[in-house]
PDB file of C-alpha atoms and ligand atoms in Angstrom:
ATOM      1  CA  UNK F 189       0.209  -9.833  21.483  1.00  0.00           C
ATOM      2  CA  UNK F 190       0.237  -8.250  18.081  1.00  0.00           C
ATOM      3  CA  UNK F 191      -0.213  -9.935  14.788  1.00  0.00           C
ATOM      4  CA  UNK F 192       2.389  -8.068  12.713  1.00  0.00           C
ATOM      5  CA  UNK F 193       4.195 -11.407  11.818  1.00  0.00           C
ATOM      6  CA  UNK F 194       1.036 -12.851  10.267  1.00  0.00           C
ATOM      7  CA  UNK F 195       0.263  -9.709   8.252  1.00  0.00           C
ATOM      8  CA  UNK F 196       1.466  -9.452   4.594  1.00  0.00           C
ATOM      9  CA  UNK F 197       4.020  -6.860   3.594  1.00  0.00           C
ATOM     10  CA  UNK F 198       1.224  -4.592   2.395  1.00  0.00           C
ATOM     11  CA  UNK F 199      -2.146  -4.252   4.208  1.00  0.00           C
ATOM     12  CA  UNK F 200      -5.288  -2.520   2.977  1.00  0.00           C
ATOM     13  CA  UNK F 201      -6.350  -0.530   6.025  1.00  0.00           C
ATOM     14  CA  UNK F 202      -9.136   1.486   4.258  1.00  0.00           C
ATOM     15  CA  UNK F 203     -11.862  -0.075   6.385  1.00  0.00           C
ATOM     16  CA  UNK F 204     -10.006  -0.319   9.620  1.00  0.00           C
ATOM     17  CA  UNK F 205      -7.623   2.641   9.602  1.00  0.00           C
ATOM     18  CA  UNK F 206      -8.549   3.764  13.096  1.00  0.00           C
ATOM     19  CA  UNK F 207      -8.270   0.305  14.629  1.00  0.00           C
ATOM     20  CA  UNK F 208      -4.918  -0.453  12.752  1.00  0.00           C
ATOM     21  CA  UNK F 209      -3.374   2.859  13.982  1.00  0.00           C
ATOM     22  CA  UNK F 210      -4.628   2.507  17.365  1.00  0.00           C
ATOM     23  CA  UNK F 211      -2.350  -0.422  18.046  1.00  0.00           C
ATOM     24  CA  UNK F 212       0.646   1.386  17.087  1.00  0.00           C
ATOM     25  CA  UNK F 213       2.991   4.168  18.311  1.00  0.00           C
ATOM     26  CA  UNK F 214       3.467   7.179  16.015  1.00  0.00           C
ATOM     27  CA  UNK F 215       7.187   7.920  15.616  1.00  0.00           C
ATOM     28  CA  UNK F 216       7.313  10.405  12.587  1.00  0.00           C
ATOM     29  CA  UNK F 217       4.848  12.254  10.321  1.00  0.00           C
ATOM     30  CA  UNK F 218       5.599  12.532   6.677  1.00  0.00           C
ATOM     31  CA  UNK F 219       3.773  13.963   3.626  1.00  0.00           C
ATOM     32  CA  UNK F 220       0.296  12.235   4.149  1.00  0.00           C
ATOM     33  CA  UNK F 221       2.094   9.235   5.599  1.00  0.00           C
ATOM     34  CA  UNK F 222       3.155   8.239   9.049  1.00  0.00           C
ATOM     35  CA  UNK F 223       5.842   6.198  10.416  1.00  0.00           C
ATOM     36  CA  UNK F 224       4.464   3.919  13.243  1.00  0.00           C
ATOM     37  CA  UNK F 225       5.860   1.152  15.289  1.00  0.00           C
ATOM     38  CA  UNK F 226       4.375  -1.797  16.938  1.00  0.00           C
ATOM     39  CA  UNK F 227       4.785  -1.598  20.835  1.00  0.00           C
ATOM     40  CA  UNK F 228       5.089  -5.464  21.041  1.00  0.00           C
ATOM     41  CA  UNK F 229       7.331  -6.616  18.305  1.00  0.00           C
ATOM     42  CA  UNK F 230       8.925  -3.170  17.178  1.00  0.00           C
ATOM     43  CA  UNK F 231       7.845  -3.753  13.585  1.00  0.00           C
ATOM     44  CA  UNK F 232       7.870  -0.394  11.698  1.00  0.00           C
ATOM     45  CA  UNK F 233       4.900   0.525   9.454  1.00  0.00           C
ATOM     46  CA  UNK F 234       4.698   3.164   6.954  1.00  0.00           C
ATOM     47  CA  UNK F 235       0.876   4.171   7.048  1.00  0.00           C
ATOM     48  CA  UNK F 236      -1.035   6.194   4.481  1.00  0.00           C
ATOM     49  CA  UNK F 237      -3.008   9.029   5.886  1.00  0.00           C
ATOM     50  CA  UNK F 238      -5.417   9.847   3.135  1.00  0.00           C
ATOM     51  CA  UNK F 239      -8.978  10.815   3.607  1.00  0.00           C
ATOM     52  CA  UNK F 240     -11.841   8.223   3.649  1.00  0.00           C
ATOM     53  CA  UNK F 241     -12.308   8.427  -0.079  1.00  0.00           C
ATOM     54  CA  UNK F 242      -9.027   6.808  -1.047  1.00  0.00           C
ATOM     55  CA  UNK F 243      -7.369   3.465  -0.500  1.00  0.00           C
ATOM     56  CA  UNK F 244      -5.111   3.367   2.607  1.00  0.00           C
ATOM     57  CA  UNK F 245      -2.261   0.914   2.860  1.00  0.00           C
ATOM     58  CA  UNK F 246       0.144   0.107   5.611  1.00  0.00           C
ATOM     59  CA  UNK F 247       3.513  -1.182   4.487  1.00  0.00           C
ATOM     60  CA  UNK F 248       6.251  -2.876   6.590  1.00  0.00           C
ATOM     61  CA  UNK F 249       9.460  -1.042   6.495  1.00  0.00           C
ATOM     62  CA  UNK F 250      12.725  -2.452   7.308  1.00  0.00           C
ATOM     63  CA  UNK F 251      14.303   0.498   9.036  1.00  0.00           C
ATOM     64  CA  UNK F 252      13.620   4.085  10.212  1.00  0.00           C
ATOM     65  CA  UNK F 253      16.248   5.473   7.924  1.00  0.00           C
ATOM     66  CA  UNK F 254      14.755   6.816   4.633  1.00  0.00           C
ATOM     67  CA  UNK F 255      11.451   5.264   5.689  1.00  0.00           C
ATOM     68  CA  UNK F 256       9.443   7.915   3.823  1.00  0.00           C
ATOM     69  CA  UNK F 257      11.143   6.909   0.559  1.00  0.00           C
ATOM     70  CA  UNK F 258      10.637   3.236   0.977  1.00  0.00           C
ATOM     71  CA  UNK F 259       9.117   2.054  -2.190  1.00  0.00           C
ATOM     72  CA  UNK F 260       5.768   0.206  -1.820  1.00  0.00           C
ATOM     73  CA  UNK F 261       4.901   0.745  -5.638  1.00  0.00           C
ATOM     74  CA  UNK F 262       5.498  -2.868  -6.632  1.00  0.00           C
ATOM     75  CA  UNK F 263       3.567  -4.316  -3.679  1.00  0.00           C
ATOM     76  CA  UNK F 264       0.543  -1.952  -4.514  1.00  0.00           C
ATOM     77  CA  UNK F 265       0.664  -3.078  -8.059  1.00  0.00           C
ATOM     78  CA  UNK F 266       0.584  -6.806  -6.934  1.00  0.00           C
ATOM     79  CA  UNK F 267      -2.347  -5.948  -4.759  1.00  0.00           C
ATOM     80  CA  UNK F 268      -4.223  -4.216  -7.686  1.00  0.00           C
ATOM     81  CA  UNK F 269      -3.688  -7.354  -9.762  1.00  0.00           C
ATOM     82  CA  UNK F 270      -4.845  -9.530  -7.023  1.00  0.00           C
ATOM     83  CA  UNK F 271      -7.909  -7.453  -6.299  1.00  0.00           C
ATOM     84  CA  UNK F 272      -8.775  -7.570  -9.931  1.00  0.00           C
ATOM     85  CA  UNK F 273      -8.500 -11.359 -10.151  1.00  0.00           C
ATOM     86  CA  UNK F 274      -5.401 -11.436 -12.299  1.00  0.00           C
ATOM     87  CA  UNK F 275      -4.506 -10.549 -15.979  1.00  0.00           C
ATOM     88  CA  UNK F 276      -6.180 -11.284 -19.204  1.00  0.00           C
ATOM     89  CA  UNK F 277      -4.447 -12.316 -22.380  1.00  0.00           C
ATOM     90  CA  UNK F 278      -5.122  -8.954 -24.134  1.00  0.00           C
ATOM     91  CA  UNK F 279      -2.627  -6.132 -24.362  1.00  0.00           C
ATOM     92  CA  UNK F 280      -3.055  -2.842 -22.532  1.00  0.00           C
ATOM     93  CA  UNK F 281      -4.820  -0.267 -24.597  1.00  0.00           C
ATOM     94  CA  UNK F 282      -2.396   2.457 -24.016  1.00  0.00           C
ATOM     95  CA  UNK F 283      -0.457   3.161 -27.189  1.00  0.00           C
ATOM     96  CA  UNK F 284       2.761   1.343 -27.457  1.00  0.00           C
ATOM     97  CA  UNK F 285       2.285  -0.790 -24.372  1.00  0.00           C
ATOM     98  CA  UNK F 286       2.314  -4.546 -24.781  1.00  0.00           C
ATOM     99  CA  UNK F 287       1.759  -5.553 -21.129  1.00  0.00           C
ATOM    100  CA  UNK F 288      -1.322  -7.577 -20.455  1.00  0.00           C
ATOM    101  CA  UNK F 289      -4.529  -6.017 -19.284  1.00  0.00           C
ATOM    102  CA  UNK F 290      -5.560  -6.357 -15.667  1.00  0.00           C
ATOM    103  CA  UNK F 291      -9.037  -8.206 -15.368  1.00  0.00           C
ATOM    104  CA  UNK F 292     -12.142  -5.873 -15.716  1.00  0.00           C
ATOM    105  CA  UNK F 293      -9.907  -3.099 -17.066  1.00  0.00           C
ATOM    106  CA  UNK F 294      -8.445  -2.122 -20.312  1.00  0.00           C
ATOM    107  CA  UNK F 295      -5.005  -1.311 -19.092  1.00  0.00           C
ATOM    108  CA  UNK F 296      -1.979  -2.964 -17.634  1.00  0.00           C
ATOM    109  CA  UNK F 297      -1.084  -2.421 -13.881  1.00  0.00           C
ATOM    110  CA  UNK F 298       1.442   0.227 -14.751  1.00  0.00           C
ATOM    111  CA  UNK F 299      -1.043   2.448 -16.599  1.00  0.00           C
ATOM    112  CA  UNK F 300      -3.623   1.813 -13.945  1.00  0.00           C
ATOM    113  CA  UNK F 301      -1.124   3.029 -11.220  1.00  0.00           C
ATOM    114  CA  UNK F 302      -0.118   5.973 -13.191  1.00  0.00           C
ATOM    115  CA  UNK F 303      -3.776   6.923 -13.682  1.00  0.00           C
ATOM    116  CA  UNK F 304      -4.171   6.880  -9.928  1.00  0.00           C
ATOM    117  CA  UNK F 305      -5.669   3.362  -9.156  1.00  0.00           C
ATOM    118  CA  UNK F 306      -4.433   1.995  -5.823  1.00  0.00           C
ATOM    119  CA  UNK F 307      -6.796  -0.886  -5.320  1.00  0.00           C
TER     120      UNK F 307
HETATM  121 ZN1   ZN K 425       3.846  -6.147  16.398  1.00  0.00          ZN
HETATM  122 ZN1   ZN K 426       0.145  -0.373 -20.123  1.00  0.00          ZN
END
């Protein structure tokens, strides 16, 4: 049986992309992203298709309709904060931004994300 249920909403598959995709069926191809489904539980996954130099995520999507537009931005931001070990009590260095810095960075998660950080 599959382990989709035990997986979080967002899964970092950078290191096991081939394995992860190998267990799923491909339904549709989008712009650097695939819609895949689990043959066991029918869970739908939106799977990044970047090259090996980027962080790849798989995210659970609720339906096939508008799957490509399904917004995983907030989940990726949560993941970034988690990967960095949380927030500091200092403010983001970006002018006018008063959100807290992500640990081991000088910026808040929004500005990291805008700058291309995905992990
Ligand atoms: Zn499954
Ligand atoms: Zn900021």
